Amino acid sequence: LGIHPGLAHVSLSGVKADSKRSGFAALAALLRWWAPLLAYMGLIFWLSSQSRVDFLPDSPDYVLHFFGYFGMGILAVRAFAGGLGEPKSKYSTYFGLVLAASYAVTDEWHQRFIPGRVASGRDLVADGLGIAAAWIVLLVFWRWQSSRGSRLE
């Protein structure tokens, strides 16, 4: 049986005597990649649920959206790829970016139902630009990393 947290492989094949411990190891590996993304998504959902967010910097909303979804783009690719090293599959990158973009759309839809908030096309564009910037930064990082012959998780 192989369990794939993200696309990083954690194999449980050949484990018979201590399957409970191996299941825990697989869960720990899964959480290692996905828990930061899920926590980040929860934070964005909570912030979007507020009528006013007074404790964030006093900058235009679209700037916060750009940087918020830049972070989500990085974390989503990290979760699907099983780390920040160059992914073994281009699909892990695409899945991460599509997940971040899909969440951006649902976040704007969610804001329609919050008093004092509105769904904004400009915010959605800022979300998309933040996700695209995350992708570009990752591409540059992977190129730099491969030139050095190192891998970062």
PDB file of C-alpha atoms in Angstrom:
ATOM      1  CA  LEU A   1       0.000   0.000   0.000  1.00  0.00           C
ATOM      2  CA  GLY A   2       1.465   3.373  -0.948  1.00  0.00           C
ATOM      3  CA  ILE A   3       0.196   6.611   0.548  1.00  0.00           C
ATOM      4  CA  HIS A   4       1.011   9.827  -1.289  1.00  0.00           C
ATOM      5  CA  PRO A   5       0.914  12.966   0.872  1.00  0.00           C
ATOM      6  CA  GLY A   6       0.997  15.548  -1.827  1.00  0.00           C
ATOM      7  CA  LEU A   7       2.965  13.795  -4.502  1.00  0.00           C
ATOM      8  CA  ALA A   8       5.781  12.965  -2.085  1.00  0.00           C
ATOM      9  CA  HIS A   9       5.782   9.198  -1.660  1.00  0.00           C
ATOM     10  CA  VAL A  10       5.541   7.533   1.711  1.00  0.00           C
ATOM     11  CA  SER A  11       5.497   3.813   1.124  1.00  0.00           C
ATOM     12  CA  LEU A  12       3.950   1.439   3.607  1.00  0.00           C
ATOM     13  CA  SER A  13       4.598  -1.675   1.555  1.00  0.00           C
ATOM     14  CA  GLY A  14       6.133  -4.558   3.413  1.00  0.00           C
ATOM     15  CA  VAL A  15       5.081  -3.263   6.835  1.00  0.00           C
ATOM     16  CA  LYS A  16       3.197  -5.906   8.762  1.00  0.00           C
ATOM     17  CA  ALA A  17       4.186  -6.040  12.402  1.00  0.00           C
ATOM     18  CA  ASP A  18       3.979  -2.364  13.258  1.00  0.00           C
ATOM     19  CA  SER A  19       1.214  -1.074  11.004  1.00  0.00           C
ATOM     20  CA  LYS A  20      -0.163   1.298  13.646  1.00  0.00           C
ATOM     21  CA  ARG A  21       3.161   3.119  13.878  1.00  0.00           C
ATOM     22  CA  SER A  22       3.535   3.179  10.081  1.00  0.00           C
ATOM     23  CA  GLY A  23       0.070   4.669   9.739  1.00  0.00           C
ATOM     24  CA  PHE A  24       1.119   7.386  12.159  1.00  0.00           C
ATOM     25  CA  ALA A  25       4.262   8.045  10.119  1.00  0.00           C
ATOM     26  CA  ALA A  26       2.189   8.378   6.955  1.00  0.00           C
ATOM     27  CA  LEU A  27      -0.220  10.755   8.720  1.00  0.00           C
ATOM     28  CA  ALA A  28       2.702  12.812  10.032  1.00  0.00           C
ATOM     29  CA  ALA A  29       4.153  13.043   6.521  1.00  0.00           C
ATOM     30  CA  LEU A  30       0.762  14.063   5.138  1.00  0.00           C
ATOM     31  CA  LEU A  31       0.368  16.767   7.784  1.00  0.00           C
ATOM     32  CA  ARG A  32       3.898  18.017   7.185  1.00  0.00           C
ATOM     33  CA  TRP A  33       2.950  19.119   3.683  1.00  0.00           C
ATOM     34  CA  TRP A  34      -0.736  19.925   4.012  1.00  0.00           C
ATOM     35  CA  ALA A  35      -1.229  21.379   7.515  1.00  0.00           C
ATOM     36  CA  PRO A  36       0.464  24.728   6.737  1.00  0.00           C
ATOM     37  CA  LEU A  37      -1.681  25.175   3.623  1.00  0.00           C
ATOM     38  CA  LEU A  38      -4.900  24.216   5.410  1.00  0.00           C
ATOM     39  CA  ALA A  39      -4.084  26.562   8.311  1.00  0.00           C
ATOM     40  CA  TYR A  40      -3.361  29.371   5.833  1.00  0.00           C
ATOM     41  CA  MET A  41      -6.636  28.716   4.026  1.00  0.00           C
ATOM     42  CA  GLY A  42      -8.432  28.800   7.369  1.00  0.00           C
ATOM     43  CA  LEU A  43      -6.811  32.147   8.180  1.00  0.00           C
ATOM     44  CA  ILE A  44      -7.933  33.610   4.856  1.00  0.00           C
ATOM     45  CA  PHE A  45     -11.455  32.286   5.434  1.00  0.00           C
ATOM     46  CA  TRP A  46     -11.520  33.819   8.928  1.00  0.00           C
ATOM     47  CA  LEU A  47     -10.231  37.169   7.650  1.00  0.00           C
ATOM     48  CA  SER A  48     -12.812  37.121   4.851  1.00  0.00           C
ATOM     49  CA  SER A  49     -15.538  36.490   7.418  1.00  0.00           C
ATOM     50  CA  GLN A  50     -14.792  39.744   9.252  1.00  0.00           C
ATOM     51  CA  SER A  51     -16.809  42.842   8.420  1.00  0.00           C
ATOM     52  CA  ARG A  52     -13.722  44.919   9.153  1.00  0.00           C
ATOM     53  CA  VAL A  53     -10.129  43.898   9.606  1.00  0.00           C
ATOM     54  CA  ASP A  54      -8.559  46.714  11.629  1.00  0.00           C
ATOM     55  CA  PHE A  55      -5.308  45.014  12.614  1.00  0.00           C
ATOM     56  CA  LEU A  56      -3.923  44.589   9.085  1.00  0.00           C
ATOM     57  CA  PRO A  57      -1.710  47.291   7.570  1.00  0.00           C
ATOM     58  CA  ASP A  58      -3.569  50.278   6.219  1.00  0.00           C
ATOM     59  CA  SER A  59      -2.877  49.553   2.576  1.00  0.00           C
ATOM     60  CA  PRO A  60      -5.191  49.017  -0.374  1.00  0.00           C
ATOM     61  CA  ASP A  61      -7.190  45.810  -0.208  1.00  0.00           C
ATOM     62  CA  TYR A  62      -5.798  44.533  -3.496  1.00  0.00           C
ATOM     63  CA  VAL A  63      -2.224  44.721  -2.131  1.00  0.00           C
ATOM     64  CA  LEU A  64      -3.225  42.466   0.766  1.00  0.00           C
ATOM     65  CA  HIS A  65      -4.921  40.123  -1.692  1.00  0.00           C
ATOM     66  CA  PHE A  66      -1.788  39.959  -3.860  1.00  0.00           C
ATOM     67  CA  PHE A  67       0.515  39.025  -0.986  1.00  0.00           C
ATOM     68  CA  GLY A  68      -2.050  36.753   0.651  1.00  0.00           C
ATOM     69  CA  TYR A  69      -2.468  34.659  -2.474  1.00  0.00           C
ATOM     70  CA  PHE A  70       1.250  34.791  -3.259  1.00  0.00           C
ATOM     71  CA  GLY A  71       1.721  32.920   0.037  1.00  0.00           C
ATOM     72  CA  MET A  72      -1.087  30.525  -0.754  1.00  0.00           C
ATOM     73  CA  GLY A  73       0.396  29.778  -4.180  1.00  0.00           C
ATOM     74  CA  ILE A  74       3.727  28.844  -2.581  1.00  0.00           C
ATOM     75  CA  LEU A  75       2.102  26.685   0.106  1.00  0.00           C
ATOM     76  CA  ALA A  76      -0.237  24.947  -2.360  1.00  0.00           C
ATOM     77  CA  VAL A  77       2.593  23.980  -4.709  1.00  0.00           C
ATOM     78  CA  ARG A  78       4.634  22.853  -1.672  1.00  0.00           C
ATOM     79  CA  ALA A  79       1.767  20.619  -0.518  1.00  0.00           C
ATOM     80  CA  PHE A  80       1.221  18.954  -3.886  1.00  0.00           C
ATOM     81  CA  ALA A  81       4.938  18.617  -4.640  1.00  0.00           C
ATOM     82  CA  GLY A  82       5.932  17.392  -1.183  1.00  0.00           C
ATOM     83  CA  GLY A  83       8.387  20.249  -0.638  1.00  0.00           C
ATOM     84  CA  LEU A  84       9.818  23.327  -2.260  1.00  0.00           C
ATOM     85  CA  GLY A  85      12.414  21.465  -4.257  1.00  0.00           C
ATOM     86  CA  GLU A  86      11.760  21.194  -7.977  1.00  0.00           C
ATOM     87  CA  PRO A  87       8.742  18.887  -8.280  1.00  0.00           C
ATOM     88  CA  LYS A  88       9.137  15.522  -9.947  1.00  0.00           C
ATOM     89  CA  SER A  89       5.900  16.186 -11.836  1.00  0.00           C
ATOM     90  CA  LYS A  90       4.735  19.389 -13.491  1.00  0.00           C
ATOM     91  CA  TYR A  91       1.225  18.412 -12.472  1.00  0.00           C
ATOM     92  CA  SER A  92       1.973  19.012  -8.809  1.00  0.00           C
ATOM     93  CA  THR A  93       2.711  22.639  -9.698  1.00  0.00           C
ATOM     94  CA  TYR A  94      -0.428  22.971 -11.807  1.00  0.00           C
ATOM     95  CA  PHE A  95      -2.634  21.366  -9.158  1.00  0.00           C
ATOM     96  CA  GLY A  96      -1.256  23.735  -6.520  1.00  0.00           C
ATOM     97  CA  LEU A  97      -1.850  26.804  -8.650  1.00  0.00           C
ATOM     98  CA  VAL A  98      -5.343  25.670  -9.660  1.00  0.00           C
ATOM     99  CA  LEU A  99      -6.229  24.993  -6.010  1.00  0.00           C
ATOM    100  CA  ALA A 100      -5.046  28.478  -4.997  1.00  0.00           C
ATOM    101  CA  ALA A 101      -6.957  30.118  -7.863  1.00  0.00           C
ATOM    102  CA  SER A 102     -10.109  28.119  -7.085  1.00  0.00           C
ATOM    103  CA  TYR A 103      -9.898  29.148  -3.455  1.00  0.00           C
ATOM    104  CA  ALA A 104      -9.555  32.793  -4.538  1.00  0.00           C
ATOM    105  CA  VAL A 105     -12.793  32.544  -6.518  1.00  0.00           C
ATOM    106  CA  THR A 106     -14.666  30.918  -3.617  1.00  0.00           C
ATOM    107  CA  ASP A 107     -13.231  33.525  -1.231  1.00  0.00           C
ATOM    108  CA  GLU A 108     -14.641  36.367  -3.309  1.00  0.00           C
ATOM    109  CA  TRP A 109     -17.987  34.564  -3.539  1.00  0.00           C
ATOM    110  CA  HIS A 110     -17.945  34.048   0.248  1.00  0.00           C
ATOM    111  CA  GLN A 111     -17.356  37.773   0.835  1.00  0.00           C
ATOM    112  CA  ARG A 112     -20.646  38.579  -0.921  1.00  0.00           C
ATOM    113  CA  PHE A 113     -22.464  37.225   2.127  1.00  0.00           C
ATOM    114  CA  ILE A 114     -20.508  39.136   4.779  1.00  0.00           C
ATOM    115  CA  PRO A 115     -21.984  42.480   5.910  1.00  0.00           C
ATOM    116  CA  GLY A 116     -19.643  45.302   4.965  1.00  0.00           C
ATOM    117  CA  ARG A 117     -17.764  43.167   2.404  1.00  0.00           C
ATOM    118  CA  VAL A 118     -18.195  42.884  -1.337  1.00  0.00           C
ATOM    119  CA  ALA A 119     -16.956  40.556  -4.028  1.00  0.00           C
ATOM    120  CA  SER A 120     -14.522  42.467  -6.182  1.00  0.00           C
ATOM    121  CA  GLY A 121     -13.136  41.655  -9.590  1.00  0.00           C
ATOM    122  CA  ARG A 122     -10.110  43.815  -8.777  1.00  0.00           C
ATOM    123  CA  ASP A 123      -9.403  41.696  -5.700  1.00  0.00           C
ATOM    124  CA  LEU A 124      -9.743  38.537  -7.784  1.00  0.00           C
ATOM    125  CA  VAL A 125      -7.271  39.905 -10.312  1.00  0.00           C
ATOM    126  CA  ALA A 126      -4.882  40.751  -7.454  1.00  0.00           C
ATOM    127  CA  ASP A 127      -5.292  37.185  -6.141  1.00  0.00           C
ATOM    128  CA  GLY A 128      -4.453  35.788  -9.576  1.00  0.00           C
ATOM    129  CA  LEU A 129      -1.437  38.066  -9.945  1.00  0.00           C
ATOM    130  CA  GLY A 130      -0.186  36.962  -6.530  1.00  0.00           C
ATOM    131  CA  ILE A 131      -0.538  33.302  -7.537  1.00  0.00           C
ATOM    132  CA  ALA A 132       1.223  33.974 -10.859  1.00  0.00           C
ATOM    133  CA  ALA A 133       4.027  35.803  -9.023  1.00  0.00           C
ATOM    134  CA  ALA A 134       4.414  32.796  -6.706  1.00  0.00           C
ATOM    135  CA  TRP A 135       4.774  30.550  -9.750  1.00  0.00           C
ATOM    136  CA  ILE A 136       7.390  32.837 -11.310  1.00  0.00           C
ATOM    137  CA  VAL A 137       9.346  33.038  -8.059  1.00  0.00           C
ATOM    138  CA  LEU A 138       9.248  29.233  -7.753  1.00  0.00           C
ATOM    139  CA  LEU A 139      10.446  28.804 -11.361  1.00  0.00           C
ATOM    140  CA  VAL A 140      13.382  31.151 -10.722  1.00  0.00           C
ATOM    141  CA  PHE A 141      14.099  29.434  -7.412  1.00  0.00           C
ATOM    142  CA  TRP A 142      14.067  25.968  -8.997  1.00  0.00           C
ATOM    143  CA  ARG A 143      16.393  27.095 -11.775  1.00  0.00           C
ATOM    144  CA  TRP A 144      18.780  28.599  -9.227  1.00  0.00           C
ATOM    145  CA  GLN A 145      18.518  25.511  -7.037  1.00  0.00           C
ATOM    146  CA  SER A 146      19.229  23.104  -9.908  1.00  0.00           C
ATOM    147  CA  SER A 147      22.292  25.155 -10.884  1.00  0.00           C
ATOM    148  CA  ARG A 148      23.584  24.610  -7.342  1.00  0.00           C
ATOM    149  CA  GLY A 149      22.592  20.930  -7.230  1.00  0.00           C
ATOM    150  CA  SER A 150      20.647  21.238  -3.977  1.00  0.00           C
ATOM    151  CA  ARG A 151      17.082  20.408  -2.907  1.00  0.00           C
ATOM    152  CA  LEU A 152      15.065  22.254  -0.282  1.00  0.00           C
ATOM    153  CA  GLU A 153      11.993  20.937   1.490  1.00  0.00           C
TER     154      GLU A 153
END
